[in-house]
mmCIF file of C-alpha atoms in Angstrom:
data_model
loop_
_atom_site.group_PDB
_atom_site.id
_atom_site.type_symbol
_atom_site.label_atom_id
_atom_site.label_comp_id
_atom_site.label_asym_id
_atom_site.label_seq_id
_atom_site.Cartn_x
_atom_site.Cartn_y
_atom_site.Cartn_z
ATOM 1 C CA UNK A 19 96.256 119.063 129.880
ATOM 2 C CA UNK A 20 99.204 121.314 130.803
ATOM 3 C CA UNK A 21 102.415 121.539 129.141
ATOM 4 C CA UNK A 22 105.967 121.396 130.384
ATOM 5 C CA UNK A 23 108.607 121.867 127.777
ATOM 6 C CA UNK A 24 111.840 120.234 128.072
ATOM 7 C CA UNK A 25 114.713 121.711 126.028
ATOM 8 C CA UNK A 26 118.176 118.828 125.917
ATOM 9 C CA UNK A 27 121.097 121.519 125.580
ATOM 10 C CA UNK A 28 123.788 118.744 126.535
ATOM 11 C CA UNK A 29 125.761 117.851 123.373
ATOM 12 C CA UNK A 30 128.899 118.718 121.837
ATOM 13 C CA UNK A 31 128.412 118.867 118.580
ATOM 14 C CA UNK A 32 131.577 117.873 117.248
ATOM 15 C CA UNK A 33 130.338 117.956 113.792
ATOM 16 C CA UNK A 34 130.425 121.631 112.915
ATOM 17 C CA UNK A 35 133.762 121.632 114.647
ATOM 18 C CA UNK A 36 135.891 124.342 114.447
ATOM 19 C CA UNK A 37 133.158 126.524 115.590
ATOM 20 C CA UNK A 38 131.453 124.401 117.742
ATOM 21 C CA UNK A 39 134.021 123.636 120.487
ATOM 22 C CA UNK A 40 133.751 122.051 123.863
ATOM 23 C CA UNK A 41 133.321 125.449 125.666
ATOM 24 C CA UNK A 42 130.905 126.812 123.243
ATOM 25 C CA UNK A 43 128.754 123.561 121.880
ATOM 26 C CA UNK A 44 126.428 124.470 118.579
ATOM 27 C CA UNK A 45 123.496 125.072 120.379
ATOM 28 C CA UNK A 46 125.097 128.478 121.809
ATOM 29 C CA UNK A 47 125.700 129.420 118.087
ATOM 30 C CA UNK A 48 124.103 131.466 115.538
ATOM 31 C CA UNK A 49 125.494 131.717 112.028
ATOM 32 C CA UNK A 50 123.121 134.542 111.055
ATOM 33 C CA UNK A 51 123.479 137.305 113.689
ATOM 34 C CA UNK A 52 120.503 136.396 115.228
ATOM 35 C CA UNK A 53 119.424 134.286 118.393
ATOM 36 C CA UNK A 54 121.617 131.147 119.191
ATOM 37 C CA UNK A 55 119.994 127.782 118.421
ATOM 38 C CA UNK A 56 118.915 127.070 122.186
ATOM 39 C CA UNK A 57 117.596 130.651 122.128
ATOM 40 C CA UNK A 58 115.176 130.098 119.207
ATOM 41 C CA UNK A 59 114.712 126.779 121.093
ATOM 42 C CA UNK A 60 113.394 129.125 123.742
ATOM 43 C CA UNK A 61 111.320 130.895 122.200
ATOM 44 C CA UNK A 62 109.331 127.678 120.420
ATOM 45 C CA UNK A 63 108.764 126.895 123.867
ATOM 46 C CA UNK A 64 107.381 130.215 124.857
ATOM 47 C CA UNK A 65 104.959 130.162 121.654
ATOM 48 C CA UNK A 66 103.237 126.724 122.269
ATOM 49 C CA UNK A 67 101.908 128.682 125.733
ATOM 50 C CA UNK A 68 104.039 126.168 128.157
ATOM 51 C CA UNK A 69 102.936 126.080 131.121
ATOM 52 C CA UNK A 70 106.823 125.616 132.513
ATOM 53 C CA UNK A 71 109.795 125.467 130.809
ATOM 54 C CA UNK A 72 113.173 123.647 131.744
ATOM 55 C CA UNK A 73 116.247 123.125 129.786
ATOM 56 C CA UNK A 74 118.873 119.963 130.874
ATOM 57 C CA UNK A 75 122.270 120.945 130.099
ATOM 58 C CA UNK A 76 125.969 119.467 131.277
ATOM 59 C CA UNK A 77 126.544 121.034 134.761
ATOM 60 C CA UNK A 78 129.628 123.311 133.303
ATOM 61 C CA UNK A 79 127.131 124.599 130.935
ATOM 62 C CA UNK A 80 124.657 125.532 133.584
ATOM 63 C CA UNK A 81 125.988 129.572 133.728
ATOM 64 C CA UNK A 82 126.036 130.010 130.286
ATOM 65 C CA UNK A 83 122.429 128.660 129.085
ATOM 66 C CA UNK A 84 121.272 130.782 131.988
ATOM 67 C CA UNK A 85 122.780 133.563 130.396
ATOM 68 C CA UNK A 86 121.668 132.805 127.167
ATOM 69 C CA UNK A 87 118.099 132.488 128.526
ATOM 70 C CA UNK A 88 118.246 135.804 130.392
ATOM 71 C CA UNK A 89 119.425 137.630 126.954
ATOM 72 C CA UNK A 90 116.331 137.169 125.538
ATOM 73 C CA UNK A 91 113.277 139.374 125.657
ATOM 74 C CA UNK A 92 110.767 136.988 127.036
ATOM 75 C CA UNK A 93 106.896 137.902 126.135
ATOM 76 C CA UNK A 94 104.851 139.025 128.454
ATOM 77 C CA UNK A 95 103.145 136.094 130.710
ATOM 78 C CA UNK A 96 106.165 133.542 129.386
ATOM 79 C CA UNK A 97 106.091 130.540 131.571
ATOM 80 C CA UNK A 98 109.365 130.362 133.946
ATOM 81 C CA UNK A 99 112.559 128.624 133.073
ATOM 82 C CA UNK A 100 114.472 126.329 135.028
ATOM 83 C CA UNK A 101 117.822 125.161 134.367
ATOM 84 C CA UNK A 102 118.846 121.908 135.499
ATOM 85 C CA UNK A 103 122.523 120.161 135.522
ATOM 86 C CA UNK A 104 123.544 116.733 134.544
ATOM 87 C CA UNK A 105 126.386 115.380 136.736
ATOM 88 C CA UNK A 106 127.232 113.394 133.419
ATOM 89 C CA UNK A 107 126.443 112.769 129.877
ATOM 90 C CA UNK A 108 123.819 109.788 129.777
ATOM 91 C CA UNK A 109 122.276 110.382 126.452
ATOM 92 C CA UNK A 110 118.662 111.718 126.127
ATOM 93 C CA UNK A 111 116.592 108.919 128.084
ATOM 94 C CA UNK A 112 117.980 110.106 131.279
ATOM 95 C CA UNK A 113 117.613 113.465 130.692
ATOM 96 C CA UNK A 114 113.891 112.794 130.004
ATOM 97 C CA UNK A 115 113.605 111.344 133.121
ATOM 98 C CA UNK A 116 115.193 113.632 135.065
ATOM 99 C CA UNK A 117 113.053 116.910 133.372
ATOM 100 C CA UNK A 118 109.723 114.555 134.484
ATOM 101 C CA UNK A 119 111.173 114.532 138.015
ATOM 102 C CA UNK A 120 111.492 117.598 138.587
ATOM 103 C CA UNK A 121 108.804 119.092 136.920
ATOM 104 C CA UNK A 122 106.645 116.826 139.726
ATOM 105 C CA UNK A 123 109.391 118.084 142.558
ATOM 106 C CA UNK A 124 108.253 121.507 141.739
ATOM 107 C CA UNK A 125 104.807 120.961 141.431
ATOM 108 C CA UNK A 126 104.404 121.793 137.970
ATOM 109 C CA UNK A 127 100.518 122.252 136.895
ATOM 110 C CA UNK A 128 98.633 119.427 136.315
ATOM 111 C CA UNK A 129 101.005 116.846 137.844
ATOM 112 C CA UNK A 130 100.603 113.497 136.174
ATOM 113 C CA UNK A 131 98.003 114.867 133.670
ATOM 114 C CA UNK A 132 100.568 116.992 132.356
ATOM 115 C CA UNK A 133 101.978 116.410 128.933
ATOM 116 C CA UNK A 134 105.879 116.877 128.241
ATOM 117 C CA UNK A 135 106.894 118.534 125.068
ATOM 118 C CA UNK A 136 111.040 117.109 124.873
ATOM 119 C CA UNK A 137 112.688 119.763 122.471
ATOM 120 C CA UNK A 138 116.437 120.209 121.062
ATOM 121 C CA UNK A 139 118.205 123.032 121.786
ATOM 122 C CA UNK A 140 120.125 122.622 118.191
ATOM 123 C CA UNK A 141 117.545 122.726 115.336
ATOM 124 C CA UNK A 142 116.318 124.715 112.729
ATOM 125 C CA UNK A 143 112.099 125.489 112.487
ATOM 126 C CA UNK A 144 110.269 127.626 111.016
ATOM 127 C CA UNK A 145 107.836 128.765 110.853
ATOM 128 C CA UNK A 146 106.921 128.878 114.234
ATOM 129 C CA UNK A 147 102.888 129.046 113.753
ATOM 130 C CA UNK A 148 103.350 125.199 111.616
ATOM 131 C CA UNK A 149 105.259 124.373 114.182
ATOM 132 C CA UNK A 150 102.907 125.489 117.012
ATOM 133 C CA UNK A 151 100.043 123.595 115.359
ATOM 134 C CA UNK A 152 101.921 120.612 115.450
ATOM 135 C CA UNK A 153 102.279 120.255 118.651
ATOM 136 C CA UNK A 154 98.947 120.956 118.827
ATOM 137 C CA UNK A 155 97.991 117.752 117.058
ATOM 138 C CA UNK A 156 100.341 115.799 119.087
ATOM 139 C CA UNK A 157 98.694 117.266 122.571
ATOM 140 C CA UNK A 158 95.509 115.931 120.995
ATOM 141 C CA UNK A 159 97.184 112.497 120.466
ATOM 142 C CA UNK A 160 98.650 112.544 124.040
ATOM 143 C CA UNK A 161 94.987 113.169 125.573
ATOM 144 C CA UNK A 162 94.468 110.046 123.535
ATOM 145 C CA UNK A 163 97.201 107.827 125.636
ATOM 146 C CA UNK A 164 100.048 108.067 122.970
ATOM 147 C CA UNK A 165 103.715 108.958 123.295
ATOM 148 C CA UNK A 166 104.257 110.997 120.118
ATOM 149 C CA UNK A 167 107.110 111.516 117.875
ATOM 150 C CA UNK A 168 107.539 114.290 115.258
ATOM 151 C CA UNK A 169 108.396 113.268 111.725
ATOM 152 C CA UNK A 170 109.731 115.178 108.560
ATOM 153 C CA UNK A 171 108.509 114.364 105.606
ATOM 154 C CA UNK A 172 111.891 113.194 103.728
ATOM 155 C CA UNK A 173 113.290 115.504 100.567
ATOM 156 C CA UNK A 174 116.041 112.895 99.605
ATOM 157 C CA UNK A 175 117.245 109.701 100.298
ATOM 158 C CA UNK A 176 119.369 111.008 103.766
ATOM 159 C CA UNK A 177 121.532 108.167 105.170
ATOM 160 C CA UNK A 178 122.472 110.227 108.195
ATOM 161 C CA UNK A 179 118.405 109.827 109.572
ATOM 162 C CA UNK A 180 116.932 107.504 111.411
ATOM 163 C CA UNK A 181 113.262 106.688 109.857
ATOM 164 C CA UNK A 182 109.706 106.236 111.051
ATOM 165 C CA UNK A 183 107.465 103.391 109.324
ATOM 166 C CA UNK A 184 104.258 104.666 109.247
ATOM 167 C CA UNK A 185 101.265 102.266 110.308
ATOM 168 C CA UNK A 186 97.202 102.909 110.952
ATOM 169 C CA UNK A 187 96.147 106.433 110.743
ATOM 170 C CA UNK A 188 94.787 107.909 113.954
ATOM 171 C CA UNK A 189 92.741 111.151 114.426
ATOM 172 C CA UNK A 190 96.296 114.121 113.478
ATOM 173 C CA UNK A 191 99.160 111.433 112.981
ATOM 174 C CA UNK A 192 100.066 107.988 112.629
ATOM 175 C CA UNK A 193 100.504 104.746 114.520
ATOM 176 C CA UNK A 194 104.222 104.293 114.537
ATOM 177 C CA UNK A 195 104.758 100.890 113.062
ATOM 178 C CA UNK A 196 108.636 100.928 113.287
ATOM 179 C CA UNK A 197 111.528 102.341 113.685
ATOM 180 C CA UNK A 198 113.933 102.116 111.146
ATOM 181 C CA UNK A 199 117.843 102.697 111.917
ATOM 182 C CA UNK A 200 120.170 104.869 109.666
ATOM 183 C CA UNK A 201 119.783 103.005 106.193
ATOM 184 C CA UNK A 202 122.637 102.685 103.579
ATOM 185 C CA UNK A 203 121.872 104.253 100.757
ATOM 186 C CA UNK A 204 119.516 101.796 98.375
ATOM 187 C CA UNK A 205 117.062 101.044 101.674
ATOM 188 C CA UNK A 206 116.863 105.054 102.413
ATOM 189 C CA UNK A 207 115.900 105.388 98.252
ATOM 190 C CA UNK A 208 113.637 102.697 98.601
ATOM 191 C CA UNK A 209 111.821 104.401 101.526
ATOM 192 C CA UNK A 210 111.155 107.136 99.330
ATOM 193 C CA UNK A 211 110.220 105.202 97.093
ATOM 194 C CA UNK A 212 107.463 103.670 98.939
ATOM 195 C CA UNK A 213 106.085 106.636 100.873
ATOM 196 C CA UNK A 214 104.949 105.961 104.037
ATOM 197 C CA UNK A 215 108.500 106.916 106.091
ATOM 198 C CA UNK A 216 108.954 110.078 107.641
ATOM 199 C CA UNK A 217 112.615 111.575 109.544
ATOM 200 C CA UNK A 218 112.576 110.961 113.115
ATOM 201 C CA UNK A 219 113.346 114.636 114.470
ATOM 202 C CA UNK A 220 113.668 113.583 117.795
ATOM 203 C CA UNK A 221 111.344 115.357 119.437
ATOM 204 C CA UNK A 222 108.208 114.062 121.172
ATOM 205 C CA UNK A 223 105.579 114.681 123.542
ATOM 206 C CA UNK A 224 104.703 112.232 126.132
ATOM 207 C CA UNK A 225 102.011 112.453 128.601
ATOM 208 C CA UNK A 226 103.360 112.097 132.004
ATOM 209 C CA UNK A 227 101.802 109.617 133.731
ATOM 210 C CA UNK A 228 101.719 107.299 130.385
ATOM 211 C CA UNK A 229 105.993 108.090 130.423
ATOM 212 C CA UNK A 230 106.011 106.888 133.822
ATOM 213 C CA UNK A 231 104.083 103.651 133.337
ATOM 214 C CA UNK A 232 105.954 102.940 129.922
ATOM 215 C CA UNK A 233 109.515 103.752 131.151
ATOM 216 C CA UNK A 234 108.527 101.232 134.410
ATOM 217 C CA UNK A 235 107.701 98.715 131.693
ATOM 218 C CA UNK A 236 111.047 99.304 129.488
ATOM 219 C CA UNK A 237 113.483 100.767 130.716
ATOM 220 C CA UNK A 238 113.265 100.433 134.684
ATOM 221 C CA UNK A 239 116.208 102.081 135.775
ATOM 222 C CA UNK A 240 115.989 104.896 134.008
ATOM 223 C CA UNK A 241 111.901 104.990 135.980
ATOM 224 C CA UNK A 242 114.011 105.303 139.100
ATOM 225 C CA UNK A 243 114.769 108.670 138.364
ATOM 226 C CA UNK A 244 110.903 109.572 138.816
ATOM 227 C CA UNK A 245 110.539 106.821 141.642
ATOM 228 C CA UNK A 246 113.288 108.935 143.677
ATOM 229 C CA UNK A 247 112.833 112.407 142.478
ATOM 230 C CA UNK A 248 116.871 113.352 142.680
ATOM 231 C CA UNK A 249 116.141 117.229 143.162
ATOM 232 C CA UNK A 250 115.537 117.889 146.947
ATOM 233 C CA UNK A 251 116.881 121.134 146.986
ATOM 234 C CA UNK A 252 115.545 124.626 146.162
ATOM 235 C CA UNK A 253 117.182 126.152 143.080
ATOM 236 C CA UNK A 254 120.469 127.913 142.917
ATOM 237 C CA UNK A 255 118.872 132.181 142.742
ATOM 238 C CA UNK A 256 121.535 133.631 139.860
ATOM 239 C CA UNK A 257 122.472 137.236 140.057
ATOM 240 C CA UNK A 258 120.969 139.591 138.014
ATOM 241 C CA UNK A 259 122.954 138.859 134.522
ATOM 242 C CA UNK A 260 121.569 135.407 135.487
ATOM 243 C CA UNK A 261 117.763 135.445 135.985
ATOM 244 C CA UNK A 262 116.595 131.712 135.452
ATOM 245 C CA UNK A 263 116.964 129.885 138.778
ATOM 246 C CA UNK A 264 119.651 126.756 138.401
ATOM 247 C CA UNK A 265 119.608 123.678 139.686
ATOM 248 C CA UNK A 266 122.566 122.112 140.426
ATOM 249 C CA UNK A 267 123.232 117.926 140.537
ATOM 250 C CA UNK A 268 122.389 117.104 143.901
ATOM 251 C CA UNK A 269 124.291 114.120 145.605
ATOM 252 C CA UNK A 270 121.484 112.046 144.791
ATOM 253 C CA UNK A 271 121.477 113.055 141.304
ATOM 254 C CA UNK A 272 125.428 112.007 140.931
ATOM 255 C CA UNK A 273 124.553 108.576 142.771
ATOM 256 C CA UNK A 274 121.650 107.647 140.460
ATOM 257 C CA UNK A 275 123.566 108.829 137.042
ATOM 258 C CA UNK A 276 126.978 106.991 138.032
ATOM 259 C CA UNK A 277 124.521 103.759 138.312
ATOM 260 C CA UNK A 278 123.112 104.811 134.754
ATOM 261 C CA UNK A 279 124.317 103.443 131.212
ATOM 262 C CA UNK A 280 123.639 105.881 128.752
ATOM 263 C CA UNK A 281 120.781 105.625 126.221
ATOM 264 C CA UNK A 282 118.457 107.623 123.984
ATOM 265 C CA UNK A 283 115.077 107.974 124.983
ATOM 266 C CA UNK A 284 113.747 106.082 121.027
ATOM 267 C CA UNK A 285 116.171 102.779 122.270
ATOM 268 C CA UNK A 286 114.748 103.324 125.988
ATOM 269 C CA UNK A 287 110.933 103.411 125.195
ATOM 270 C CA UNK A 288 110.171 104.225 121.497
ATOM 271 C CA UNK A 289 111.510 101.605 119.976
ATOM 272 C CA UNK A 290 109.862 99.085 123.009
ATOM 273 C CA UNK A 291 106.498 100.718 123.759
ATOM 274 C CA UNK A 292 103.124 99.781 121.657
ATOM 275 C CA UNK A 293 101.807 102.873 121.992
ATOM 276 C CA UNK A 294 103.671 105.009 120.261
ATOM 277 C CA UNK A 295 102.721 107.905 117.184
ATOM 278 C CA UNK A 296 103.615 110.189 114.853
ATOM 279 C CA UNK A 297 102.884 113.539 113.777
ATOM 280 C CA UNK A 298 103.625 114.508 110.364
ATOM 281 C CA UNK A 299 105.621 118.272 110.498
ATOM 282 C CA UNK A 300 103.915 121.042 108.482
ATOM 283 C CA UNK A 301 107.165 123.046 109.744
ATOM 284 C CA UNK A 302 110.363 122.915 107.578
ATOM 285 C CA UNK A 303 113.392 121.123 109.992
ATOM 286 C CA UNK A 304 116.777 120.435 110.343
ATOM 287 C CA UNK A 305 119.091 119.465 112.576
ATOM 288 C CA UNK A 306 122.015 121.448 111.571
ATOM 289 C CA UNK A 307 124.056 118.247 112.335
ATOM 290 C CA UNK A 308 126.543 118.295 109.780
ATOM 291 C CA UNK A 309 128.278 121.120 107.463
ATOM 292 C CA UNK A 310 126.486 119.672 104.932
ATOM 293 C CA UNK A 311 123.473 120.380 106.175
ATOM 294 C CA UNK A 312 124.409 123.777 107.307
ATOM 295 C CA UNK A 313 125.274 124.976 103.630
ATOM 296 C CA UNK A 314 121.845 123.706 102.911
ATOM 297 C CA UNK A 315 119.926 126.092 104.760
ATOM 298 C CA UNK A 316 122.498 129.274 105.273
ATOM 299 C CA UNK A 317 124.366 131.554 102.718
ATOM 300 C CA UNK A 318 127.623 131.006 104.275
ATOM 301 C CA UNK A 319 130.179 134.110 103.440
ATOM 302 C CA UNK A 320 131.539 134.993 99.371
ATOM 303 C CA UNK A 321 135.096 134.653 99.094
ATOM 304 C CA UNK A 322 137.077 137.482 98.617
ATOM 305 C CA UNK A 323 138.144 135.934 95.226
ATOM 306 C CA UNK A 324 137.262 132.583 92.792
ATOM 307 C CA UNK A 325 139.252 131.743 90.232
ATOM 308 C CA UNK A 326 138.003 128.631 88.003
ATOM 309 C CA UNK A 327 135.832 127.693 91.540
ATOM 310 C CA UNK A 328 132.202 126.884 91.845
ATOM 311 C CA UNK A 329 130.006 125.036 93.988
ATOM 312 C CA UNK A 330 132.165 126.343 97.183
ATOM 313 C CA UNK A 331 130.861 127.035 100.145
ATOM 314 C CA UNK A 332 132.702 129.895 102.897
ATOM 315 C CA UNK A 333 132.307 130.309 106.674
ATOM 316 C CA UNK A 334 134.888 132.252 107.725
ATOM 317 C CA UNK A 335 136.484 135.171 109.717
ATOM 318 C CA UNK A 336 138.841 135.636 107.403
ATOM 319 C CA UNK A 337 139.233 136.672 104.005
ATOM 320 C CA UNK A 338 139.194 133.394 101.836
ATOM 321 C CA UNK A 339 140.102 133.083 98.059
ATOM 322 C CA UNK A 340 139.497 130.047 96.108
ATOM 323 C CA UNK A 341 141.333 129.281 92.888
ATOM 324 C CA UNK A 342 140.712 125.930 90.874
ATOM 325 C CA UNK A 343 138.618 124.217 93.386
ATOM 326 C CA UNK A 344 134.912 122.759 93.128
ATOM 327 C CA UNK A 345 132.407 121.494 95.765
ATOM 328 C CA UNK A 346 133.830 122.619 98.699
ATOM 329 C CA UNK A 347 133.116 123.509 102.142
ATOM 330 C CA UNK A 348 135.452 126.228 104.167
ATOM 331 C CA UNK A 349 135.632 126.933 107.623
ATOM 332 C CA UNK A 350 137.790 129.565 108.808
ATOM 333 C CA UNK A 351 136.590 130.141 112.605
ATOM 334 C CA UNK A 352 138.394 130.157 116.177
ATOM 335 C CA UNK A 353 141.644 130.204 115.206
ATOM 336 C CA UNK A 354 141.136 126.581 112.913
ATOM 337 C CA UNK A 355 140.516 125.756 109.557
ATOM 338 C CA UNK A 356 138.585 122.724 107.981
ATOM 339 C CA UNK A 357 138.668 121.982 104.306
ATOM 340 C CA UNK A 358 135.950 119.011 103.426
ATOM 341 C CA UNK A 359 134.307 117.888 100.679
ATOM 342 C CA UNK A 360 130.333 118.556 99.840
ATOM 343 C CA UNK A 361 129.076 115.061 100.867
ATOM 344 C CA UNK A 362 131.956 113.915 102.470
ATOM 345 C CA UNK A 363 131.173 116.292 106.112
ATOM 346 C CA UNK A 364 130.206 113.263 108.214
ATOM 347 C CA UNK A 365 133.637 112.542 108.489
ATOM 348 C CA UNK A 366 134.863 115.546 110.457
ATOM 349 C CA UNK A 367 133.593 114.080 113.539
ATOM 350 C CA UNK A 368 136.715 111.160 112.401
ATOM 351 C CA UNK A 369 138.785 113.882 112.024
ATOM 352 C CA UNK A 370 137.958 115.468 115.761
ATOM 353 C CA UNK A 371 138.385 112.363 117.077
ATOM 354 C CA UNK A 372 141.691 111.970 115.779
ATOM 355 C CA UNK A 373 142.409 115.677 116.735
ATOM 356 C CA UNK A 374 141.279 114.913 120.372
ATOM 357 C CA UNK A 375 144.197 112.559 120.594
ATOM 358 C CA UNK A 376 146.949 115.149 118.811
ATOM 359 C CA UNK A 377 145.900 118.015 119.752
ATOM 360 C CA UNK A 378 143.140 118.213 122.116
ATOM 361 C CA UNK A 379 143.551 122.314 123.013
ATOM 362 C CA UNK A 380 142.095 122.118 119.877
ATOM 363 C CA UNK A 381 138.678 120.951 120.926
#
């Protein structure tokens, strides 16, 4: 069974606002000096030996995932890399669809007996060998007729996480027996209390023909998209600083999405579909979806100065001094500055929405 990889690089990322902005979404970050998020998004994709490689993005984003993608030092024999526009924002189901079309329009290898690995271009993995034999076990799950979901074991009672119910144990994962919405605070301590849950990550692999037929039972619309592949053009050739061929909405594509509600793919299929699995991660995960979560897993920067101040963290461009202050979190970074509270970051995407309406240069 081949693999095509399918990397979603189309939100905004609003939480890690000020440095995530509208032009320059997290996923083209890195807050270590090393590759951006959708570059080491890349790369996972390269490692699991894809057989083809596409990334969906927003079509103003188009030029600069392309140049992203063309930064990096592929290894040799790397599968190629297509970049395909979205004529709108419809959520992930759509953009599923859409990567399954036109991995068929192209002729990718093994047609309906391919599998499709669906990947975000904003996450945090390593290592990459865990990670690689994890979607091993999920390939092996998908020759087996299940669409597979990868779940992190939890570490504390998150609220922000949708949750897996684990059922019957199948040959490397679980049968999915629910799926759980974001809990309040006494269900999510009572999952871990109980075992048996796991974090849906959000990324899956689906066999293709088993995607169509499932999709065609749930959500039929959305099977449209493979019913009338919307690509029917060859791809956009770049320029040099541009390698990856794009491929720009076509007028068919803008037809079908203005038709399209928007949906993820888990209220789409997963949450509908019987035949549905789970793959326990070996690899340690996050989704870098909050500054909460980023102080978790980076160093930030030391202030210049602390007086009477502990538990801050910095990320900042500037020189920062603290003085009398605990339990912070500082962001100094395009020309903005948030101040939040450890535990309280969930509500700066409140505050940029509120900023959108004041001052939306800003965003």
């Amino acid at each position: 069974m081949s693999l095509i990889t399918l990397i979603l690089a189309g939100g905004s990322g609003t939480r890690l606002w000020p440095a995530s902005r509208a032009a320059t979404p997290k996923q083209y970050l890195s807050f270590d000096g090393g590759p951006s998020y959708l570059q080491q998004a890349l790369l996972r994709a390269w490692a699991v030996s894809s057989d083809l490689v596409m990334v969906v993005t927003a079509e103003d984003q188009m030029d600069t995932v392309a140049a992203q993608t063309a930064a990096l030092d592929a290894p040799p024999g790397a599968a190629p890399c297509y970049i395909v526009g979205e004529p709108a924002a419809r959520n992930t189901a759509p953009a599923v669809a859409l990567g399954a079309s036109l991995a068929r329009g192209i002729g990718a290898a093994g047609g309906d007996e391919a599998a499709l690995l669906v990947l975000s271009s904003d996450h945090a993995i390593e290592p990459e060998a865990a990670f690689a034999a994890d979607v091993g076990a999920a390939r092996r799950l998908a020759a087996q007729g299940w669409l597979t979901t990868f779940g992190i074991r939890p570490t504390r009672p998150e609220t922000g996480y949708g949750y897996l119910e684990l059922g019957e144990q199948l040959t490397g994962g679980y049968r999915v027996a629910a799926f759980r919405e974001k809990p309040d605070r006494a269900s999510a301590e009572r999952f871990i209390a109980a075992g048996g849950f796991l974090w849906n990550a959000g990324m899956f692999l689906f066999p293709l023909r088993l995607l169509d037929a499932e999709l065609h039972r749930h959500a039929p619309a959305i099977a449209a998209l493979l019913d009338n592949p919307p690509i029917r053009t060859a791809p956009r050739e770049t320029d040099q600083s541009l390698r990856p061929p794009v491929v720009p909405p076509s007028p068919e594509l803008r037809a079908a999405y203005a038709g399209l509600q928007g949906i993820s793919v888990d209220y789409a299929l997963m949450e509908r579909s019987d035949r549905v699995a789970a793959v326990p991660a070996s690899f340690r995960w996050s989704d870098v979806g909050s500054w909460d979560e980023l102080a978790r897993i980076a160093d930030g920067d030391a202030p210049v100065a602390a007086a009477e101040a502990h538990g801050n963290t910095v990320f900042s461009d500037l020189p920062v001094a603290l003085a009398g202050v605990d339990d912070l979190i500082v962001v100094v970074n395009n020309g903005a500055v948030l101040v939040t509270r450890k535990g309280r970051t969930q509500l700066v995407r409140d505050a940029v929405q509120e900023l959108g309406e004041r001052r939306p240069d800003l965003l």
